[in-house]
Short mmCIF file of C-alpha atoms and ligand atoms in Angstrom, two decimals:
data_model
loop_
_atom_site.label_atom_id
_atom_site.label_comp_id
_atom_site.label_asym_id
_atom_site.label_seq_id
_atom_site.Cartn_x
_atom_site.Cartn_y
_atom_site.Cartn_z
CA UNK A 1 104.12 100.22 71.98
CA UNK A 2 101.95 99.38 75.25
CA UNK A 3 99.18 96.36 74.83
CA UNK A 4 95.75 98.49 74.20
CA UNK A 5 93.96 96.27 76.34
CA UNK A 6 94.32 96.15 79.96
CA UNK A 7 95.16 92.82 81.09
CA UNK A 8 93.50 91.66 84.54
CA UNK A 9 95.32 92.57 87.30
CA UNK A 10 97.26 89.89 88.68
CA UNK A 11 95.96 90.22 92.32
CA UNK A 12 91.88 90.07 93.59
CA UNK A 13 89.25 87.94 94.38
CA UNK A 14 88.78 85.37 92.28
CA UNK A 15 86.45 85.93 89.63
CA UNK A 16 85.23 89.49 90.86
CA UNK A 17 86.39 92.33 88.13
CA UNK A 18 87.63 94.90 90.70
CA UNK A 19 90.24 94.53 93.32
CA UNK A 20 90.06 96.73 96.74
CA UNK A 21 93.12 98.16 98.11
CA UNK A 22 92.85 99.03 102.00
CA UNK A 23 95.00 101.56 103.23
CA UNK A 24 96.81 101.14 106.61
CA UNK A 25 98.76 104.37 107.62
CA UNK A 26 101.34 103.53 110.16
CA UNK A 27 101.41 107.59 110.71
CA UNK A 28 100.58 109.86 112.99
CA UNK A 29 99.59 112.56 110.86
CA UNK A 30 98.24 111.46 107.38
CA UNK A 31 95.33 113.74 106.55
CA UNK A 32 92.35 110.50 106.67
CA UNK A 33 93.46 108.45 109.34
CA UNK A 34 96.61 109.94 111.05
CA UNK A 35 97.43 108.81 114.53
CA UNK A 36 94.85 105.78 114.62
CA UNK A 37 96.74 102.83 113.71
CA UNK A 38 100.22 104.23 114.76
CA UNK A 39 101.07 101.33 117.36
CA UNK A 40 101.78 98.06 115.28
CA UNK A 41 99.48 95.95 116.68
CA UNK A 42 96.28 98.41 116.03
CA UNK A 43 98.01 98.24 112.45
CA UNK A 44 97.75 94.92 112.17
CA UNK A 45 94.34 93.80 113.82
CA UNK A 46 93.21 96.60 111.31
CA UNK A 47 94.38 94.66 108.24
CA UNK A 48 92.91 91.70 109.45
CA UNK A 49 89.77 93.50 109.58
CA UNK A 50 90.25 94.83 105.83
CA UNK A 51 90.96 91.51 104.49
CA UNK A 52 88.13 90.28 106.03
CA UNK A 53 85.85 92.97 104.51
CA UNK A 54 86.76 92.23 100.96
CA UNK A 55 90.40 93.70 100.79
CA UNK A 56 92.58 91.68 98.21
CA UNK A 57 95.62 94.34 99.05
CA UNK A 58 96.53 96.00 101.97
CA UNK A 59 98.63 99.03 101.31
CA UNK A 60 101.37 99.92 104.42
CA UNK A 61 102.69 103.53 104.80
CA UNK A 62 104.82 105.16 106.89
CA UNK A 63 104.93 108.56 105.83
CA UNK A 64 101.77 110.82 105.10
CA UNK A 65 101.74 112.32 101.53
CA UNK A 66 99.46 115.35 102.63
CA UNK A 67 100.16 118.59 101.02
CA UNK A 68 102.35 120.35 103.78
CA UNK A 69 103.32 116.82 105.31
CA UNK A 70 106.92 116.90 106.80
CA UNK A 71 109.57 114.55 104.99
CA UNK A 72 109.90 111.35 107.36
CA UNK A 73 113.49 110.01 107.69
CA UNK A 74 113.50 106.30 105.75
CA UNK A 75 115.12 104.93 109.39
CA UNK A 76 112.15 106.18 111.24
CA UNK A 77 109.88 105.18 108.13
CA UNK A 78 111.49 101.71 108.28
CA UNK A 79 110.59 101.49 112.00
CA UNK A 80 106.90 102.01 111.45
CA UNK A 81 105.79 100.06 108.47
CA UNK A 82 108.45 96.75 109.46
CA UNK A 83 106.88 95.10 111.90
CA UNK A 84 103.23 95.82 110.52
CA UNK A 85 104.11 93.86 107.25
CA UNK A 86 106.00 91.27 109.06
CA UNK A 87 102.69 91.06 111.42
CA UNK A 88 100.04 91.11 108.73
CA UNK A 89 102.37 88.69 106.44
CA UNK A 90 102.63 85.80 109.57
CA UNK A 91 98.54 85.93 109.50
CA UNK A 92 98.69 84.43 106.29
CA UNK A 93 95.52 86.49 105.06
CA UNK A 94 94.68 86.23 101.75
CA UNK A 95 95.78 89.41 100.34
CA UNK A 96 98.77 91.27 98.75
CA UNK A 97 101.21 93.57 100.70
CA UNK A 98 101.83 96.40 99.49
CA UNK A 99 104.42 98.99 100.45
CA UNK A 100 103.56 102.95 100.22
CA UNK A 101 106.84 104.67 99.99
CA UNK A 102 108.98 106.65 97.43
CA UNK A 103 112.52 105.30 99.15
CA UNK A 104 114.53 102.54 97.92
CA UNK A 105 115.53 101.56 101.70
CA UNK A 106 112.25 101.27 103.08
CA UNK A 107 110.61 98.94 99.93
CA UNK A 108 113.40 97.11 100.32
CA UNK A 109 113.00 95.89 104.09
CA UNK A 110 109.21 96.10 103.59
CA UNK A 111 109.46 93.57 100.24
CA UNK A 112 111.93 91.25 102.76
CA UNK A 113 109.34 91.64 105.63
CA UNK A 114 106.71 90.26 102.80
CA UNK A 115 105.33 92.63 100.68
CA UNK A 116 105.27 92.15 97.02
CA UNK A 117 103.71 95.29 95.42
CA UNK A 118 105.41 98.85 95.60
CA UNK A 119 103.34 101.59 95.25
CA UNK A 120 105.30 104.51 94.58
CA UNK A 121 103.38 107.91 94.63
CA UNK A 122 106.41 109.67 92.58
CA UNK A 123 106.57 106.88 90.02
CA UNK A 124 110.51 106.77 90.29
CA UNK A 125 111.42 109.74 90.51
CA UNK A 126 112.20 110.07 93.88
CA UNK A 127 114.71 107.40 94.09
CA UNK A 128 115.18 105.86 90.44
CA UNK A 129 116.86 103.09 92.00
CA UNK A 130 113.53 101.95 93.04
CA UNK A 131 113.03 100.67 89.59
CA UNK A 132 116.21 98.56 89.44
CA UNK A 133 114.76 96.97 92.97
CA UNK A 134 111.04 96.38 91.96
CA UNK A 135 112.71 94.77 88.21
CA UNK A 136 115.63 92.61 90.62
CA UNK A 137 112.80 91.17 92.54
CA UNK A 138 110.01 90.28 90.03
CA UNK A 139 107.41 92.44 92.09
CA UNK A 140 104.52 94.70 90.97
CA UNK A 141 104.50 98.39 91.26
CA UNK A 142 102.22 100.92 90.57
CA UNK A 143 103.84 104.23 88.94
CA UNK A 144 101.48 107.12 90.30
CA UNK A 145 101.26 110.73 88.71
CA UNK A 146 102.07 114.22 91.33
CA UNK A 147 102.79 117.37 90.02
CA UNK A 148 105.76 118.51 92.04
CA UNK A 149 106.36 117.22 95.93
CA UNK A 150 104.06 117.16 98.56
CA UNK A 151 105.22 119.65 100.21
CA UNK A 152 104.34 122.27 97.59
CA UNK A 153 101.41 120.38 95.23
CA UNK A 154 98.57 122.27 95.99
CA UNK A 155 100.11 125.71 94.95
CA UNK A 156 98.47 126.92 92.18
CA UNK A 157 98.62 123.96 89.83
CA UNK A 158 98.34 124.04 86.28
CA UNK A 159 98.06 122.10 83.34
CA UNK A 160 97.46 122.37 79.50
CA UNK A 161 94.97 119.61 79.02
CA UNK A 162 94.94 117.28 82.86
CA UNK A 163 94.08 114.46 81.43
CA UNK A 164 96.61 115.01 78.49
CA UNK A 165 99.23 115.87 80.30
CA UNK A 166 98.50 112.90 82.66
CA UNK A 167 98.44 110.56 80.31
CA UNK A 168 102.12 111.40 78.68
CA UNK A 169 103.43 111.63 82.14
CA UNK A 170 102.59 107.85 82.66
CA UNK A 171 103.47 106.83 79.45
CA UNK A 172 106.82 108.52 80.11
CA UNK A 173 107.09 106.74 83.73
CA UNK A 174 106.58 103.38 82.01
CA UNK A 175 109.58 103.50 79.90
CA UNK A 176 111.44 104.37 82.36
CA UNK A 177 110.07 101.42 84.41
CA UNK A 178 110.54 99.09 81.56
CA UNK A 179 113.64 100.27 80.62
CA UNK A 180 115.01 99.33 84.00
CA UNK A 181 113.82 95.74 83.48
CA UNK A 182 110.11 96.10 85.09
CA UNK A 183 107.91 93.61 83.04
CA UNK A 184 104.95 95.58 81.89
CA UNK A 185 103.00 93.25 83.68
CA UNK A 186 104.25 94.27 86.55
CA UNK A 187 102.74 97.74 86.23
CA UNK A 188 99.73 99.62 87.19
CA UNK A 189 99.09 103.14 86.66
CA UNK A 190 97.20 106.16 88.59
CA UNK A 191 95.88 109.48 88.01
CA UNK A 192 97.16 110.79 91.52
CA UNK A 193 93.60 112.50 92.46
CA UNK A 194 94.63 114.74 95.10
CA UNK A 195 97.97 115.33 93.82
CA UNK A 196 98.73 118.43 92.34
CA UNK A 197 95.56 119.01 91.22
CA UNK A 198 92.08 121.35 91.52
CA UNK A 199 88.91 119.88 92.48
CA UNK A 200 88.27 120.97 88.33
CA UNK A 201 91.43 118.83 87.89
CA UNK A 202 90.08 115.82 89.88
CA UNK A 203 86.73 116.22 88.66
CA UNK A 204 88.02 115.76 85.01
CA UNK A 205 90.46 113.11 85.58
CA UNK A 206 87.63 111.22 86.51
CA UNK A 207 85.20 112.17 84.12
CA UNK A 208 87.93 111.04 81.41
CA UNK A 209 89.50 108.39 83.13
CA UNK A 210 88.84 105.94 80.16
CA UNK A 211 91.59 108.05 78.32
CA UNK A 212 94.13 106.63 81.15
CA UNK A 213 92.25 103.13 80.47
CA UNK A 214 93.18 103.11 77.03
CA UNK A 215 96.58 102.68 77.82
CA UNK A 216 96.11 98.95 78.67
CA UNK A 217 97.43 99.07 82.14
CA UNK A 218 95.40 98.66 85.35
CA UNK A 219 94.00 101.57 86.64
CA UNK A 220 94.55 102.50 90.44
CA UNK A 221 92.19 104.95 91.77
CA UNK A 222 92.49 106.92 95.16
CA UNK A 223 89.63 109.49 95.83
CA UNK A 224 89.28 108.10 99.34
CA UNK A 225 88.11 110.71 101.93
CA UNK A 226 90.27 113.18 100.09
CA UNK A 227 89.49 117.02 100.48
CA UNK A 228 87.80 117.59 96.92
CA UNK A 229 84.93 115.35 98.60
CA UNK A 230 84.71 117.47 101.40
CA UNK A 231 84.49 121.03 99.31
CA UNK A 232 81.97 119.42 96.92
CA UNK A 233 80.16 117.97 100.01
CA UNK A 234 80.73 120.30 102.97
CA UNK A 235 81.91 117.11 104.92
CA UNK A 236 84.59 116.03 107.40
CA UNK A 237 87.11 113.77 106.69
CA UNK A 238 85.77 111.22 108.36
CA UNK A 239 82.02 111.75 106.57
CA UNK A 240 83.11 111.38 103.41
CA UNK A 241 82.30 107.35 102.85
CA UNK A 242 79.55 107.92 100.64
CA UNK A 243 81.13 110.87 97.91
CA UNK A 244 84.05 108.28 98.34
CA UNK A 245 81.52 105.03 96.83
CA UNK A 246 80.53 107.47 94.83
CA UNK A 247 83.57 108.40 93.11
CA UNK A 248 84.83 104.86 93.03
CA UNK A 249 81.75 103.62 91.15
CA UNK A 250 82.15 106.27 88.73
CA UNK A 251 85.37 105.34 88.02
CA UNK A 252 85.07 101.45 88.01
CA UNK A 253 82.67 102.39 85.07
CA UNK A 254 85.03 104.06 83.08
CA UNK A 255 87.39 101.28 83.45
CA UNK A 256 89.61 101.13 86.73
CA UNK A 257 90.09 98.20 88.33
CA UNK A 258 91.84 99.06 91.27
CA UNK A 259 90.63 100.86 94.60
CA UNK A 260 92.79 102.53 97.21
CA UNK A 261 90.20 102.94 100.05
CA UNK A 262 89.71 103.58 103.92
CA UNK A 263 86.65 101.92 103.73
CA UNK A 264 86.61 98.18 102.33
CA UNK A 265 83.38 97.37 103.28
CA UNK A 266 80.76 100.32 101.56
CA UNK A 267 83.24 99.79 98.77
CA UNK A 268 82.71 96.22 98.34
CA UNK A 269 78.66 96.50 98.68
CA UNK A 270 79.27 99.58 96.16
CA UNK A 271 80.86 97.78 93.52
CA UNK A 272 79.33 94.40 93.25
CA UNK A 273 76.16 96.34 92.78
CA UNK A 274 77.96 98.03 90.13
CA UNK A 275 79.88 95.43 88.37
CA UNK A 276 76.30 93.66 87.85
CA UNK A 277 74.77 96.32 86.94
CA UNK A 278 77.30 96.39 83.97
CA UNK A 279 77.57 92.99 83.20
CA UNK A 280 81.12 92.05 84.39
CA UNK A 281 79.50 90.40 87.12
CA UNK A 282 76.60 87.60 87.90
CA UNK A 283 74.27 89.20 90.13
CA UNK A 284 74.81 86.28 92.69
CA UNK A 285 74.00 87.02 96.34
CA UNK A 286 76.81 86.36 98.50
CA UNK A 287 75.07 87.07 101.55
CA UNK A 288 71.79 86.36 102.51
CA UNK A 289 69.64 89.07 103.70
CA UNK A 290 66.95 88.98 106.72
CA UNK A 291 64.53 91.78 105.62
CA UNK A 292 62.47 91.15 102.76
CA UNK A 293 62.43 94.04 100.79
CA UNK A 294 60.83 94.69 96.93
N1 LIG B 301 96.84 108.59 98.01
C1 LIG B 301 97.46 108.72 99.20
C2 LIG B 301 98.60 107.96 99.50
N2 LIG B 301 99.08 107.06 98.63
N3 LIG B 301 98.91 105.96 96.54
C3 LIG B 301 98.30 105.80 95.35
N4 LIG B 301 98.76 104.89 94.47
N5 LIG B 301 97.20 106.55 95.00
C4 LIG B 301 96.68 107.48 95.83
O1 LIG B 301 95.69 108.15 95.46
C5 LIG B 301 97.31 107.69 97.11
C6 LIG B 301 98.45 106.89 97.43
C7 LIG B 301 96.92 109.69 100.21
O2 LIG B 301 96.00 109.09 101.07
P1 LIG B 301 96.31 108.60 102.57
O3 LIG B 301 97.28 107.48 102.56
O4 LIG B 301 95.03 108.29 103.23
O5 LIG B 301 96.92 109.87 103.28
P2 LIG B 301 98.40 110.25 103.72
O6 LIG B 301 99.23 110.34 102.48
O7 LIG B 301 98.23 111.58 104.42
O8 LIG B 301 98.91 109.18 104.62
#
């Protein structure tokens, strides 16, 4: 049997109860950012500018998970994300690296290069050697739930009970992890929002994400920009900041502790307003500000 209780995530600022994940896409076509940080150097200037807004991980990917997104070759994969975790590890920033990709290859090169987090978005099933490399080199992953591949996800999908089904599907994907030598410390979980899944589907996953808590692993959360904002707001990809907060303060109340966003800095404001609202935080400024307001 799994702990019941979460234990706190080994990564994050000290002493804050949340820990922001900022996504760098080395792609040119992932559906929230595609094409913009494609040269290295943009890449990496970008990350610097994460970290600085209150990232404590900066998640590298070289090949866009969009439903419809064409496979990406692991050489040509290799090629993008590389240099961009060799560039943001010689900055010596103080966050984790972590590599977005299903292929044993590329998290190998990218964990030599200096990540230490893989973040596989088909929990091992992709390439179940992936397990036997995360276990062999005492790194964290995070084991992610899709219903089928990308290229064929949002098809009609269906489910008995989403949350349900979900949860056995992680459960599942932690044996396997653990069976391969991954120390369940090592592990965080997520729901996949986006993947596979209705804006119904989404809607309840967070709604009930305290189910997925209960299992007494980290929680990773990605809503970012994704397209259920946009046909519950009417917005843009690149307008969808605020239903992102949104979403991500919703779900840091039913437990999560991890965020997987585009935006590091809303998020941050976001959820130290949050986490003292609740109590897992002192109410502390950090900043001062120059208006006084009521
Ligand atoms: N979402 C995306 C990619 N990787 N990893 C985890 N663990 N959780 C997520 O929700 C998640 C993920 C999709 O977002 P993005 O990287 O912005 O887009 P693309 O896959 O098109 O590059």
């Amino acid at each position: 049997m799994f702990a019941q209780r979460a234990k706190p995530a080994s990564v994050g600022r000290v002493g804050l109860p949340f820990t922001i994940m900022g996504v760098v896409n080395v792609t040119p076509d992932s559906f929230s950012d595609g094409g913009t940080f494609s040269d290295p150097v943009a890449a990496i200037v970008h990350a610097r500018r994460l970290a600085g807004e209150g990232a404590a991980m900066i998640d590298v990917g070289g090949e866009s998970t969009r439903p419809g997104a064409a496979p990406v070759p692991a050489e040509q994969e290799h090629e993008r994300v590389v240099p961009v975790i060799e560039g943001i590890a010689g900055l010596n920033l103080p966050v984790q690296i972590s590599i977005d990709t299903m292929k044993v290859a590329v998290a190998e090169a990218a964990l030599d290069a200096g990540a230490s987090y893989v973040n596989d978005v088909t929990a091992f099933r992709h390439d179940p050697d992936l397990a036997a490399l995360v276990a062999d080199r005492g790194v964290d992953c995070c084991l992610m739930h899709m219903l089928g591949e990308p290229r064929t996800m949002q098809d009609d999908p269906r489910y008995d009970d989403v949350v349900d089904d979900v949860k056995a599907f992680l459960l599942d994907r932690m044996h396997v992890a653990t069976a391969a030598g991954i120390p369940e410390e090592r592990i965080y979980l997520d729901p996949g929002i986006g993947f596979g899944k209705t804006l119904e589907h989404n809607l309840e996953l967070l709604r009930r994400l305290d189910e997925l808590v209960a299992i007494g692993r980290p929680l990773v959360v990605g809503t970012s920009r994704k397209s259920f904002l946009g046909r519950i707001t009417g917005r843009d990809v690149t307008e969808r900041v605020h239903a992102t907060v949104a979403t991500t303060v919703i779900a840091f109340e039913r437990g999560a502790q991890v965020f997987r966003v585009h935006d590091v800095a809303a998020t941050l404001d976001a959820l130290q307003v949050a986490a003292a609202t609740f109590g897992r935080w002192p109410a502390i400024p950090t900043r001062t500000t120059t208006t006084k307001t009521t």
